[in-house]
Coordinates of C-alpha atoms in Angstrom, one line a residue:
Chain A
M1 CA -22.8 -13.2 -9.2
M2 CA -21.8 -12.4 -12.8
F3 CA -18.5 -10.8 -13.6
V4 CA -20.1 -7.8 -15.3
D5 CA -22.1 -7.2 -12.1
L6 CA -19.0 -7.4 -10.0
L7 CA -17.3 -4.9 -12.2
E8 CA -20.3 -2.6 -11.9
E9 CA -20.3 -2.9 -8.1
I10 CA -16.6 -2.1 -8.1
Y11 CA -17.0 0.9 -10.4
L12 CA -19.9 2.3 -8.4
G13 CA -18.1 1.7 -5.1
V14 CA -15.0 3.6 -6.3
L15 CA -17.1 6.4 -7.8
S16 CA -19.2 6.9 -4.6
N17 CA -16.4 8.8 -3.1
K18 CA -14.6 10.5 -5.9
V19 CA -12.4 12.9 -4.0
R20 CA -11.1 10.2 -1.6
S21 CA -10.6 7.7 -4.4
G22 CA -8.8 10.3 -6.5
L23 CA -6.4 11.3 -3.7
T24 CA -5.6 7.7 -2.8
M25 CA -5.0 7.0 -6.4
L26 CA -2.7 10.0 -6.6
G27 CA -0.3 8.3 -4.2
V28 CA 0.0 5.3 -6.6
V29 CA 0.2 7.7 -9.6
I30 CA 3.2 9.5 -8.0
G31 CA 4.8 6.2 -7.0
I32 CA 4.5 4.6 -10.4
A33 CA 5.4 7.8 -12.3
S34 CA 8.6 8.2 -10.3
V35 CA 9.6 4.6 -10.8
I36 CA 9.1 4.9 -14.5
A37 CA 10.9 8.3 -14.8
M38 CA 13.8 7.2 -12.6
M39 CA 14.3 3.9 -14.5
S40 CA 14.1 5.7 -17.8
I41 CA 16.9 8.1 -16.6
G42 CA 19.0 5.2 -15.4
Q43 CA 18.5 3.1 -18.5
G44 CA 19.1 6.1 -20.8
T45 CA 22.3 6.9 -19.0
K46 CA 23.4 3.3 -19.4
L47 CA 22.6 3.4 -23.1
Q48 CA 24.5 6.7 -23.6
I49 CA 27.6 5.3 -21.9
E50 CA 27.5 2.1 -23.8
N51 CA 27.2 4.1 -27.1
S52 CA 30.1 6.2 -26.3
I53 CA 32.2 3.1 -25.5
Q54 CA 31.0 1.5 -28.7
S55 CA 32.0 4.7 -30.6
I56 CA 35.7 3.9 -30.1
G57 CA 35.2 0.7 -32.1
S58 CA 33.4 -2.5 -31.9
N59 CA 34.7 -5.8 -30.5
L60 CA 37.9 -4.0 -29.6
L61 CA 40.9 -5.4 -27.7
M62 CA 43.7 -2.9 -26.9
V63 CA 47.2 -4.1 -26.2
M64 CA 49.2 -1.5 -24.2
P65 CA 52.9 -1.8 -23.2
G66 CA 54.0 -1.5 -19.7
A67 CA 54.7 -4.1 -17.0
Q68 CA 51.9 -5.0 -14.7
R69 CA 53.3 -4.0 -11.4
A70 CA 54.6 -7.2 -9.8
R71 CA 54.1 -7.6 -6.1
G72 CA 57.0 -6.3 -4.1
A73 CA 58.6 -4.6 -7.1
A74 CA 60.3 -1.4 -6.1
V75 CA 59.9 0.7 -9.2
S76 CA 57.4 0.8 -11.9
S77 CA 57.9 3.2 -14.8
G78 CA 54.2 3.4 -15.4
R79 CA 51.9 1.7 -17.7
G80 CA 52.3 2.6 -21.4
S81 CA 55.7 4.2 -21.0
S82 CA 57.8 1.2 -21.8
Q83 CA 58.8 0.4 -25.3
T84 CA 58.0 -3.3 -25.5
L85 CA 55.5 -3.4 -28.4
T86 CA 56.8 -3.3 -31.9
N87 CA 55.5 -3.3 -35.4
D88 CA 56.5 -7.0 -35.6
D89 CA 54.2 -7.8 -32.6
A90 CA 51.3 -6.2 -34.5
D91 CA 52.1 -8.2 -37.7
A92 CA 52.2 -11.4 -35.6
I93 CA 48.9 -10.7 -34.0
R94 CA 47.3 -10.4 -37.4
D95 CA 47.7 -14.2 -37.8
V96 CA 45.9 -15.1 -34.5
A97 CA 42.6 -16.9 -35.0
G98 CA 39.6 -14.7 -34.3
V99 CA 41.4 -11.4 -35.2
K100 CA 39.6 -9.5 -37.9
A101 CA 41.9 -6.4 -38.2
V102 CA 44.9 -5.0 -36.3
A103 CA 45.9 -1.4 -36.1
P104 CA 49.2 -0.6 -34.4
E105 CA 49.5 3.0 -33.3
S106 CA 52.1 5.2 -31.9
S107 CA 51.0 8.6 -30.7
R108 CA 52.7 11.6 -29.2
R109 CA 51.8 15.3 -28.8
F110 CA 53.6 17.7 -31.1
Q111 CA 53.4 21.4 -31.8
I112 CA 51.8 21.8 -35.2
T113 CA 52.1 24.9 -37.4
A114 CA 50.3 25.8 -40.6
R115 CA 50.3 29.2 -42.3
G116 CA 51.3 31.1 -39.2
T117 CA 48.9 29.5 -36.8
N118 CA 49.8 26.7 -34.5
T119 CA 48.4 24.3 -32.1
N120 CA 49.5 21.4 -29.9
T121 CA 47.8 18.2 -30.5
Q122 CA 48.0 14.4 -30.6
V123 CA 49.7 12.9 -33.6
V124 CA 48.8 9.3 -34.2
G125 CA 50.9 7.2 -36.5
T126 CA 48.9 4.2 -37.7
T127 CA 47.9 2.0 -40.6
P128 CA 44.7 2.2 -42.8
D129 CA 43.1 -0.6 -40.7
Y130 CA 42.7 2.0 -38.0
L131 CA 39.6 3.3 -39.8
A132 CA 37.7 0.0 -39.4
V133 CA 39.1 -0.9 -36.0
R134 CA 38.5 2.4 -34.3
N135 CA 35.3 3.4 -36.1
V136 CA 36.8 6.4 -37.8
A137 CA 35.2 7.8 -41.0
V138 CA 36.8 10.2 -43.5
D139 CA 34.7 13.3 -44.3
I140 CA 36.8 15.1 -47.0
G141 CA 39.6 13.6 -49.1
T142 CA 41.1 10.2 -48.4
F143 CA 42.9 8.3 -45.6
F144 CA 46.4 7.3 -46.4
S145 CA 46.9 3.9 -48.1
T146 CA 49.0 0.9 -47.3
T147 CA 51.4 2.0 -50.1
Q148 CA 51.8 5.3 -48.5
V149 CA 52.5 3.6 -45.2
A150 CA 55.1 1.4 -46.9
S151 CA 56.8 4.4 -48.6
R152 CA 56.8 6.6 -45.5
S153 CA 54.8 9.3 -47.3
K154 CA 54.6 12.6 -45.5
V155 CA 50.8 12.8 -45.6
A156 CA 48.4 13.6 -42.8
V157 CA 44.7 13.2 -42.1
L158 CA 43.3 15.9 -39.7
G159 CA 40.5 15.7 -37.2
P160 CA 37.8 18.4 -37.7
T161 CA 38.7 20.2 -34.5
T162 CA 42.4 20.4 -35.6
V163 CA 41.3 21.8 -39.0
L164 CA 39.3 24.4 -37.2
D165 CA 42.3 25.4 -35.0
L166 CA 44.7 25.5 -37.9
F167 CA 42.7 26.7 -40.8
G168 CA 39.6 28.4 -39.4
E169 CA 36.0 27.7 -40.2
N170 CA 34.8 26.3 -43.5
A171 CA 38.3 26.1 -44.8
N172 CA 39.4 23.2 -47.1
P173 CA 42.8 22.1 -45.9
I174 CA 43.3 19.4 -48.6
G175 CA 46.6 20.0 -50.4
Q176 CA 47.9 22.4 -47.7
T177 CA 50.9 21.5 -45.7
V178 CA 51.3 21.3 -41.9
R179 CA 54.6 21.3 -40.1
I180 CA 54.9 18.7 -37.4
N181 CA 58.1 19.1 -35.4
S182 CA 60.0 20.5 -38.4
A183 CA 58.8 17.9 -40.9
Q184 CA 56.3 19.0 -43.6
F185 CA 53.2 16.9 -44.1
T186 CA 50.6 17.3 -46.9
V187 CA 47.0 17.2 -45.8
I188 CA 45.1 14.6 -47.8
G189 CA 41.9 14.2 -45.7
V190 CA 39.7 15.2 -42.9
T191 CA 37.9 12.7 -40.6
A192 CA 34.2 13.0 -39.8
A193 CA 33.3 14.5 -36.5
K194 CA 32.7 11.8 -33.8
G195 CA 31.8 14.1 -30.9
G196 CA 33.1 13.0 -27.6
S197 CA 34.8 15.4 -25.3
G198 CA 36.8 15.5 -22.1
F199 CA 40.1 13.8 -21.8
S200 CA 40.4 12.3 -25.3
N201 CA 38.9 14.3 -28.0
Q202 CA 38.8 12.1 -31.0
D203 CA 38.2 15.0 -33.3
D204 CA 41.4 16.8 -32.2
M205 CA 44.0 14.5 -33.8
I206 CA 46.3 14.2 -36.7
Y207 CA 46.7 10.8 -38.3
V208 CA 49.9 10.1 -40.2
P209 CA 51.3 6.8 -41.6
L210 CA 52.9 4.8 -38.7
S211 CA 56.2 4.4 -40.6
S212 CA 56.4 8.1 -41.3
L213 CA 55.9 8.9 -37.6
Q214 CA 58.6 6.4 -36.6
A215 CA 61.0 7.6 -39.3
Y216 CA 60.7 11.4 -39.0
L217 CA 59.2 12.1 -35.6
S218 CA 59.6 9.5 -32.9
G219 CA 62.3 7.2 -34.1
G220 CA 62.5 3.4 -33.4
D221 CA 59.9 0.9 -34.3
Y222 CA 58.0 0.9 -31.1
V223 CA 54.2 1.4 -30.9
S224 CA 52.3 2.8 -28.0
S225 CA 49.3 0.5 -28.5
I226 CA 47.8 -2.1 -30.8
S227 CA 44.1 -2.0 -31.4
I228 CA 42.6 -5.4 -32.4
Q229 CA 39.2 -6.0 -33.8
A230 CA 37.8 -9.4 -32.9
V231 CA 35.6 -11.2 -35.3
D232 CA 32.6 -11.2 -32.9
Q233 CA 31.8 -10.4 -29.3
A234 CA 31.4 -14.0 -28.3
T235 CA 35.0 -15.0 -29.1
M236 CA 36.6 -11.9 -27.6
T237 CA 37.8 -13.6 -24.5
L238 CA 39.3 -16.4 -26.4
T239 CA 41.0 -14.0 -28.8
Q240 CA 42.3 -12.0 -25.9
Q241 CA 43.8 -15.2 -24.4
A242 CA 45.4 -16.2 -27.8
V243 CA 47.0 -12.8 -28.2
T244 CA 48.3 -12.9 -24.6
E245 CA 49.9 -16.3 -25.2
L246 CA 51.4 -15.1 -28.5
L247 CA 52.9 -12.0 -27.0
L248 CA 54.2 -13.8 -23.9
E249 CA 56.0 -16.2 -26.2
R250 CA 57.4 -13.5 -28.5
H251 CA 58.6 -11.5 -25.5
H252 CA 60.0 -14.7 -23.8
I253 CA 58.0 -14.2 -20.6
P254 CA 57.3 -17.4 -18.7
S255 CA 54.1 -16.4 -16.8
A256 CA 51.3 -14.0 -17.4
D257 CA 51.9 -12.3 -14.1
L258 CA 55.2 -10.9 -15.4
A259 CA 53.8 -9.7 -18.7
D260 CA 55.3 -6.5 -20.1
F261 CA 52.0 -5.5 -21.7
S262 CA 48.4 -5.5 -20.8
I263 CA 45.3 -6.2 -22.8
M264 CA 42.1 -4.2 -22.3
N265 CA 38.9 -5.8 -23.4
Q266 CA 36.2 -3.5 -24.6
S267 CA 33.5 -5.7 -23.2
D268 CA 35.1 -5.5 -19.8
L269 CA 34.8 -1.8 -20.0
V270 CA 31.2 -2.1 -21.1
S271 CA 30.3 -4.4 -18.3
A272 CA 32.1 -2.3 -15.8
A273 CA 30.2 0.8 -17.0
S274 CA 26.9 -1.2 -17.1
S275 CA 27.3 -2.4 -13.5
V276 CA 27.8 1.2 -12.4
T277 CA 24.7 2.4 -14.3
D278 CA 22.7 -0.6 -13.2
T279 CA 23.5 0.2 -9.6
L280 CA 22.5 3.8 -10.3
T281 CA 19.2 2.7 -11.8
L282 CA 18.5 0.4 -8.9
L283 CA 19.2 3.2 -6.4
L284 CA 16.9 5.6 -8.2
A285 CA 14.2 2.9 -8.6
S286 CA 14.3 2.0 -5.0
I287 CA 13.9 5.6 -3.9
A288 CA 10.9 5.8 -6.2
G289 CA 9.8 2.4 -4.9
I290 CA 9.5 3.9 -1.4
S291 CA 6.9 6.4 -2.7
L292 CA 5.1 3.5 -4.3
L293 CA 5.0 1.7 -1.0
V294 CA 3.6 4.8 0.7
G295 CA 1.0 4.9 -2.0
G296 CA 0.1 1.3 -1.3
I297 CA -0.3 2.1 2.4
G298 CA -2.6 4.9 1.4
I299 CA -4.8 2.4 -0.5
M300 CA -5.0 0.1 2.5
N301 CA -5.9 3.0 4.7
M302 CA -8.6 4.1 2.4
M303 CA -10.0 0.6 2.0
L304 CA -10.1 0.1 5.8
T305 CA -12.0 3.4 6.2
T306 CA -14.3 2.3 3.4
V307 CA -15.0 -1.0 5.0
T308 CA -15.8 0.6 8.3
E309 CA -18.0 3.2 6.7
R310 CA -19.9 0.7 4.7
T311 CA -20.2 -1.9 7.5
R312 CA -24.0 -1.8 7.3
E313 CA -23.9 -2.1 3.5
I314 CA -21.7 -5.2 3.9
G315 CA -24.2 -6.6 6.5
L316 CA -27.1 -6.0 4.1
R317 CA -25.3 -7.7 1.2
K318 CA -24.6 -10.7 3.4
A319 CA -28.1 -10.8 4.7
I320 CA -29.5 -10.9 1.2
G321 CA -27.2 -13.8 0.3
A322 CA -23.8 -12.5 -0.7
D323 CA -21.1 -15.1 -0.3
R324 CA -17.9 -14.3 1.6
A325 CA -15.9 -14.7 -1.7
E326 CA -18.2 -12.1 -3.4
I327 CA -17.6 -9.6 -0.6
V328 CA -13.8 -10.2 -0.9
A329 CA -14.0 -9.9 -4.7
Q330 CA -15.8 -6.6 -4.4
F331 CA -13.5 -4.8 -2.0
L332 CA -10.3 -6.4 -3.4
G333 CA -11.6 -5.3 -6.8
E334 CA -12.0 -1.7 -5.7
A335 CA -8.4 -1.7 -4.4
I336 CA -7.1 -3.2 -7.7
F337 CA -9.2 -0.9 -9.8
L338 CA -7.7 2.1 -8.0
T339 CA -4.1 0.8 -8.3
L340 CA -4.5 -0.2 -11.9
L341 CA -6.0 3.1 -12.9
G342 CA -3.4 4.9 -10.8
G343 CA -0.7 2.7 -12.5
T344 CA -1.9 3.6 -16.0
I345 CA -2.0 7.3 -15.2
G346 CA 1.4 6.9 -13.5
V347 CA 2.9 5.3 -16.6
L348 CA 1.7 8.2 -18.7
V349 CA 2.9 10.8 -16.2
G350 CA 6.2 9.0 -15.9
Y351 CA 6.6 8.9 -19.7
G352 CA 5.9 12.6 -19.9
A353 CA 8.3 13.3 -17.1
S354 CA 11.1 11.3 -18.8
K355 CA 10.5 13.1 -22.0
A356 CA 10.6 16.5 -20.2
V357 CA 13.9 15.4 -18.6
S358 CA 15.5 14.5 -21.9
T359 CA 14.2 17.8 -23.4
F360 CA 15.1 20.2 -20.6
A361 CA 18.0 18.5 -18.9
S362 CA 19.6 17.0 -22.1
L363 CA 19.8 13.6 -20.4
T364 CA 19.0 10.6 -22.5
T365 CA 16.0 8.7 -21.2
T366 CA 14.5 5.5 -22.4
V367 CA 11.2 4.1 -21.3
S368 CA 11.4 0.4 -21.8
W369 CA 8.5 -1.9 -22.2
S370 CA 9.8 -4.0 -19.4
S371 CA 9.6 -1.1 -16.9
V372 CA 6.0 -0.3 -18.1
A373 CA 5.1 -4.0 -17.6
M374 CA 6.8 -4.0 -14.3
A375 CA 4.9 -0.9 -13.2
F376 CA 1.6 -2.6 -14.1
G377 CA 2.6 -5.7 -12.3
V378 CA 3.7 -3.8 -9.2
S379 CA 0.5 -1.7 -9.1
C380 CA -1.7 -4.8 -9.5
A381 CA 0.3 -6.5 -6.8
I382 CA 0.0 -3.4 -4.5
G383 CA -3.8 -3.5 -5.0
L384 CA -3.8 -7.2 -4.1
I385 CA -1.5 -7.0 -1.1
F386 CA -2.9 -3.8 0.4
G387 CA -6.5 -4.6 -0.5
L388 CA -6.6 -8.1 0.7
Y389 CA -6.6 -7.4 4.5
P390 CA -9.5 -4.8 4.3
A391 CA -11.4 -7.1 2.0
Q392 CA -10.9 -10.1 4.3
R393 CA -12.0 -8.0 7.2
A394 CA -15.2 -7.0 5.3
S395 CA -16.0 -10.5 4.4
R396 CA -15.6 -11.8 8.0
L397 CA -18.1 -9.4 9.4
N398 CA -21.0 -11.1 11.1
P399 CA -24.1 -9.9 9.2
I400 CA -26.2 -9.4 12.4
D401 CA -23.5 -7.2 14.0
A402 CA -22.8 -5.4 10.8
L403 CA -26.4 -4.5 10.3
R404 CA -26.6 -3.1 13.8
Y405 CA -23.4 -1.1 13.4
E406 CA -23.8 2.6 13.9
Chain B
M1 CA -42.4 -26.2 5.9
L2 CA -40.7 -24.3 8.6
E3 CA -40.2 -26.3 11.7
L4 CA -38.4 -25.3 14.9
K5 CA -37.8 -28.0 17.5
N6 CA -36.5 -27.2 21.0
I7 CA -34.5 -24.2 19.7
T8 CA -32.1 -22.7 22.3
K9 CA -29.8 -19.8 21.7
N10 CA -27.1 -19.0 24.3
Y11 CA -24.7 -16.1 24.4
T12 CA -21.5 -16.4 26.3
S13 CA -19.8 -13.3 27.7
G14 CA -17.0 -14.2 30.0
K15 CA -18.2 -17.0 32.2
E16 CA -21.8 -15.9 32.1
I17 CA -24.1 -17.6 29.8
T18 CA -27.4 -15.9 28.9
S19 CA -30.1 -17.6 27.0
A20 CA -31.8 -15.5 24.4
I21 CA -34.1 -18.3 23.4
K22 CA -35.1 -21.1 25.6
D23 CA -36.5 -24.3 24.1
A24 CA -38.8 -22.8 21.5
S25 CA -40.8 -25.1 19.3
F26 CA -43.3 -24.2 16.6
T27 CA -44.2 -24.8 13.0
I28 CA -45.2 -22.3 10.4
H29 CA -46.9 -23.6 7.3
K30 CA -46.7 -22.3 3.7
G31 CA -49.0 -19.3 3.2
E32 CA -49.4 -18.4 6.8
F33 CA -49.3 -14.8 8.1
V34 CA -47.7 -14.9 11.5
A35 CA -46.8 -12.2 14.0
I36 CA -44.1 -12.8 16.6
M37 CA -44.8 -10.4 19.4
G38 CA -43.0 -9.5 22.5
P39 CA -41.5 -6.6 24.4
S40 CA -38.0 -5.4 23.6
G41 CA -35.3 -7.8 24.9
S42 CA -37.7 -10.7 24.8
G43 CA -35.5 -12.5 22.2
K44 CA -37.8 -12.0 19.2
S45 CA -35.0 -10.5 17.1
T46 CA -32.7 -13.5 17.9
L47 CA -35.6 -15.7 16.9
M48 CA -35.9 -13.8 13.6
H49 CA -32.2 -14.1 12.9
I50 CA -32.5 -17.9 13.4
I51 CA -35.6 -18.2 11.2
G52 CA -33.9 -16.0 8.6
C53 CA -30.7 -18.1 8.6
L54 CA -28.6 -15.2 9.7
D55 CA -27.7 -17.1 12.9
T56 CA -27.7 -20.7 14.0
P57 CA -29.2 -22.0 17.2
T58 CA -27.0 -23.4 20.0
L59 CA -29.3 -26.4 20.5
G60 CA -32.3 -27.8 18.7
Q61 CA -33.3 -28.4 15.1
Y62 CA -34.6 -26.0 12.5
H63 CA -36.0 -27.5 9.3
L64 CA -36.7 -25.3 6.4
D65 CA -38.4 -27.1 3.6
G66 CA -37.1 -30.3 5.1
Q67 CA -33.5 -29.2 5.3
D68 CA -31.8 -29.0 8.7
V69 CA -30.4 -25.5 8.8
A70 CA -28.9 -25.6 12.3
K71 CA -25.8 -27.3 11.1
L72 CA -25.0 -25.5 7.9
S73 CA -21.8 -23.6 7.1
T74 CA -21.9 -19.8 6.6
S75 CA -21.8 -20.0 2.9
E76 CA -24.6 -22.6 2.8
L77 CA -26.6 -20.3 5.0
A78 CA -25.9 -17.5 2.6
A79 CA -27.2 -19.7 -0.2
I80 CA -30.5 -20.3 1.7
R81 CA -30.9 -16.5 2.4
R82 CA -30.3 -15.8 -1.3
N83 CA -32.9 -18.4 -2.5
K84 CA -35.6 -18.7 0.1
I85 CA -35.7 -15.7 2.4
G86 CA -36.8 -12.0 1.9
F87 CA -35.9 -9.6 4.7
V88 CA -37.6 -6.3 5.5
F89 CA -35.5 -4.6 8.0
Q90 CA -36.7 -2.2 10.6
S91 CA -34.4 0.6 9.4
F92 CA -34.9 -0.5 5.8
H93 CA -31.1 -0.8 5.1
L94 CA -31.2 0.5 1.6
L95 CA -28.0 1.4 -0.2
P96 CA -27.6 5.2 0.0
R97 CA -26.8 7.1 -3.2
A98 CA -28.2 4.2 -5.2
T99 CA -31.4 4.3 -7.3
V100 CA -34.6 2.5 -6.3
L101 CA -34.2 0.0 -9.1
R102 CA -30.6 -0.8 -8.1
N103 CA -31.6 -1.4 -4.5
V104 CA -34.5 -3.7 -5.5
T105 CA -32.4 -5.7 -8.0
L106 CA -29.5 -6.2 -5.6
P107 CA -30.6 -9.7 -4.4
L108 CA -30.8 -10.9 -8.0
V109 CA -27.2 -9.8 -8.6
Y110 CA -26.1 -12.4 -6.1
L111 CA -28.4 -14.9 -7.8
G112 CA -26.6 -14.3 -11.1
V113 CA -29.8 -13.1 -12.9
K114 CA -29.3 -11.1 -16.1
R115 CA -29.8 -7.4 -16.2
E116 CA -33.0 -7.3 -18.4
E117 CA -34.6 -10.0 -16.3
R118 CA -33.6 -8.2 -13.1
L119 CA -35.3 -5.0 -14.3
R120 CA -38.4 -6.8 -15.4
R121 CA -38.8 -8.5 -12.1
A122 CA -38.0 -5.3 -10.1
K123 CA -40.8 -3.4 -11.9
E124 CA -43.2 -6.3 -11.1
T125 CA -42.3 -6.4 -7.4
L126 CA -42.3 -2.6 -7.1
V127 CA -45.9 -2.7 -8.4
A128 CA -46.7 -5.4 -6.0
A129 CA -45.2 -3.4 -3.1
G130 CA -47.2 -0.4 -4.3
L131 CA -44.5 2.1 -5.2
D132 CA -45.3 4.6 -8.0
E133 CA -43.3 4.2 -11.2
S134 CA -42.2 7.9 -11.0
H135 CA -39.8 7.0 -8.1
Y136 CA -37.9 4.2 -9.8
E137 CA -34.9 6.2 -10.8
H138 CA -34.8 8.2 -7.6
L139 CA -32.0 7.8 -5.1
S140 CA -33.0 5.9 -2.1
N141 CA -32.1 8.7 0.3
Q142 CA -34.5 11.0 -1.5
L143 CA -37.5 9.0 -0.6
S144 CA -39.9 9.3 2.3
G145 CA -40.1 6.7 5.1
G146 CA -43.1 5.0 3.6
Q147 CA -41.6 4.9 0.1
M148 CA -38.3 3.5 1.6
Q149 CA -40.3 0.8 3.3
R150 CA -42.0 -0.1 0.0
V151 CA -38.6 -0.3 -1.7
A152 CA -37.4 -2.6 1.1
I153 CA -40.5 -4.8 0.7
A154 CA -40.0 -5.0 -3.1
R155 CA -36.4 -6.0 -2.5
A156 CA -37.6 -8.7 -0.1
L157 CA -40.0 -10.0 -2.7
I158 CA -37.8 -10.0 -5.8
N159 CA -36.1 -13.4 -5.3
N160 CA -39.6 -14.9 -4.9
P161 CA -38.7 -16.2 -1.4
A162 CA -40.5 -18.9 0.5
I163 CA -40.7 -16.7 3.6
I164 CA -40.8 -12.9 4.0
L165 CA -39.4 -11.8 7.3
A166 CA -40.3 -8.3 8.4
D167 CA -38.7 -6.8 11.5
E168 CA -40.9 -4.0 13.0
P169 CA -42.1 -3.0 9.6
T170 CA -44.1 -0.1 10.9
G171 CA -41.7 0.9 13.7
N172 CA -40.3 3.9 11.8
L173 CA -43.5 5.0 10.2
D174 CA -46.4 7.2 11.2
S175 CA -49.7 5.3 11.8
K176 CA -51.2 6.2 8.5
T177 CA -48.2 5.0 6.4
G178 CA -47.9 2.0 8.8
K179 CA -51.4 1.0 7.9
L180 CA -50.7 1.2 4.2
V181 CA -47.6 -1.0 4.6
L182 CA -49.6 -3.5 6.6
D183 CA -52.2 -3.5 3.8
T184 CA -49.4 -4.4 1.4
F185 CA -48.4 -7.3 3.6
E186 CA -52.0 -8.5 3.8
R187 CA -52.3 -8.3 0.0
L188 CA -49.1 -10.3 -0.4
H189 CA -50.4 -12.8 2.1
Q190 CA -53.6 -13.1 0.0
Q191 CA -51.3 -13.9 -3.0
G192 CA -50.2 -17.0 -1.0
R193 CA -46.9 -15.9 0.4
T194 CA -45.6 -16.9 3.9
I195 CA -45.2 -13.8 6.0
I196 CA -43.6 -13.4 9.4
I197 CA -43.8 -10.1 11.2
I198 CA -41.8 -9.3 14.3
T199 CA -43.4 -6.5 16.4
H200 CA -44.0 -5.3 19.8
E201 CA -47.3 -3.6 19.0
P202 CA -50.5 -5.7 19.6
T203 CA -52.4 -3.7 16.9
V204 CA -49.8 -4.7 14.3
A205 CA -49.9 -8.3 15.5
A206 CA -53.7 -8.3 15.3
R207 CA -53.4 -7.9 11.5
A208 CA -51.8 -11.4 11.3
E209 CA -53.6 -14.7 11.3
R210 CA -51.6 -16.1 14.2
T211 CA -49.6 -14.5 17.0
I212 CA -46.7 -16.1 18.7
L213 CA -46.1 -14.3 22.0
I214 CA -42.5 -14.4 23.4
R215 CA -41.2 -13.2 26.7
D216 CA -37.8 -13.6 28.2
G217 CA -36.9 -16.1 25.5
E218 CA -39.8 -18.4 26.1
I219 CA -42.9 -18.8 24.0
I220 CA -45.8 -18.2 26.3
E221 CA -48.6 -18.2 23.8
D222 CA -49.3 -19.3 20.3
Q223 CA -52.8 -18.6 19.1
S224 CA -54.8 -18.1 16.0
N225 CA -56.2 -14.6 15.5
C226 CA -59.2 -15.6 13.3
K227 CA -61.7 -14.9 16.0
L228 CA -60.3 -11.5 16.7
N229 CA -60.2 -10.5 13.1
S230 CA -63.8 -11.5 12.3

């Protein structure tokens, strides 16, 4: 039997009962479409979370003060509250191998007033490296320079939300003065909007030179965190280790368990978030997978009915010389034809559904090639698995009995 | 060319063994027109299944063109049916919702013959079977009984088989159409084909050259019809 003829037999067989074939295929369509749509939602969410983590900077390590609570310790003053990190620590870290840039920062909330309006916001004292390390861009004006940090200039760079709160819409605040806790600061720049909302709005901030903040506002040379940008992602863990060792030595602490600081690794955060979204994706996909399984059972049910209904035809085909393999190929082919066609339509429907979700539900969705390839593989496998038993059954029929079948 | 030696076919149901064919021996030569006649339940259908390689005997030897068929596997039997045998079934067994041409060409599909060649041979055999060309594209279930029988005959002829086996070829037809179908068989016989008709009607058997009479699984008579015909 030639392959073209086999395809023709399969095609005519499926077409001979259009309604039934269509309905059976619908089961596979729904199954594949929901798997595609669910996985696109899961992967889209993962991408969105990863992007928002990346937006705080790339290859970032953050050193925070505060003792890690030792086992059995009676009192812990809380992470970040202790004053154990200093400007000198930041300067020392700069020399560690694998560190690209370091931005110490000290931040506190202050009441800000400007021309009769006032707001309460985060004031961040830092150095110009902050721009590169934390992925901040300047929209209008300039960021303060190293010289301005050294000379304790009273200059400030405002976040766009803060500008809106203090100066109103479309105002140019450059050259204006803002009063932070009785000290006058001249506005020299506005940062570009980064979006992001919730607990830390990166647009609602005021950046001032670290030295100015320490001199006029907070006192002391303590910093509340040190952001470190590593050279690349591969060496982040090594860099983290080197920084830990350096700080332990500087703070005269014998073991890492007693450290009075902690280092947060951005890639840890990414992998933690990824594992959450991966679990979510798996959950969604397995729920959708159940409907795919039901679709597969539908295929098997239909193929068994078809084999019973066409018993005499099978008998005839065998009587005129069809081999068992040819009967198997024909009925298996019909099942695979249905699932592949259903899979193709399912991918299209799933793609449409994920587009609809991202349009109407403002959720990011990504249909990846791997999920499309997987859908095709699975639908082909379903055709094979659920079509094999009916096809085997057809091929095992005794031609004499099959011809007599009523 | 077709030689049965001491063929016995037993069916086992539970502990009981029933013999459908008991020790049947006969030879059919190339180009013969033979009728196997017997009442229903006489074992003539079982005999046809064995001759047609749809079934294998329990005991005995069956040589078809010198090959011992009795011990072949199912796929080897399928190959013999594909190449050497043309069946005309009592109830035609045409594919419903398929055209006449598709029905007739089906055996060639399993022989791996190309489409153009299939159609050419289908038209030839349909002419030989006596079906008018206007019906070629009709669906098989739109045809009359006589037309269906002609399609079935054409299908049996298309692989140019050594033997044509017809099971009650006139059973489902009125006497006039039945006569036309028997005329077709006679014409095919005159073209040199080996034809075996299974029937329970003496008038049908009388059209053949030779009648093998079977009753209760045993061959009770094997005679030439030449005298009767002339």
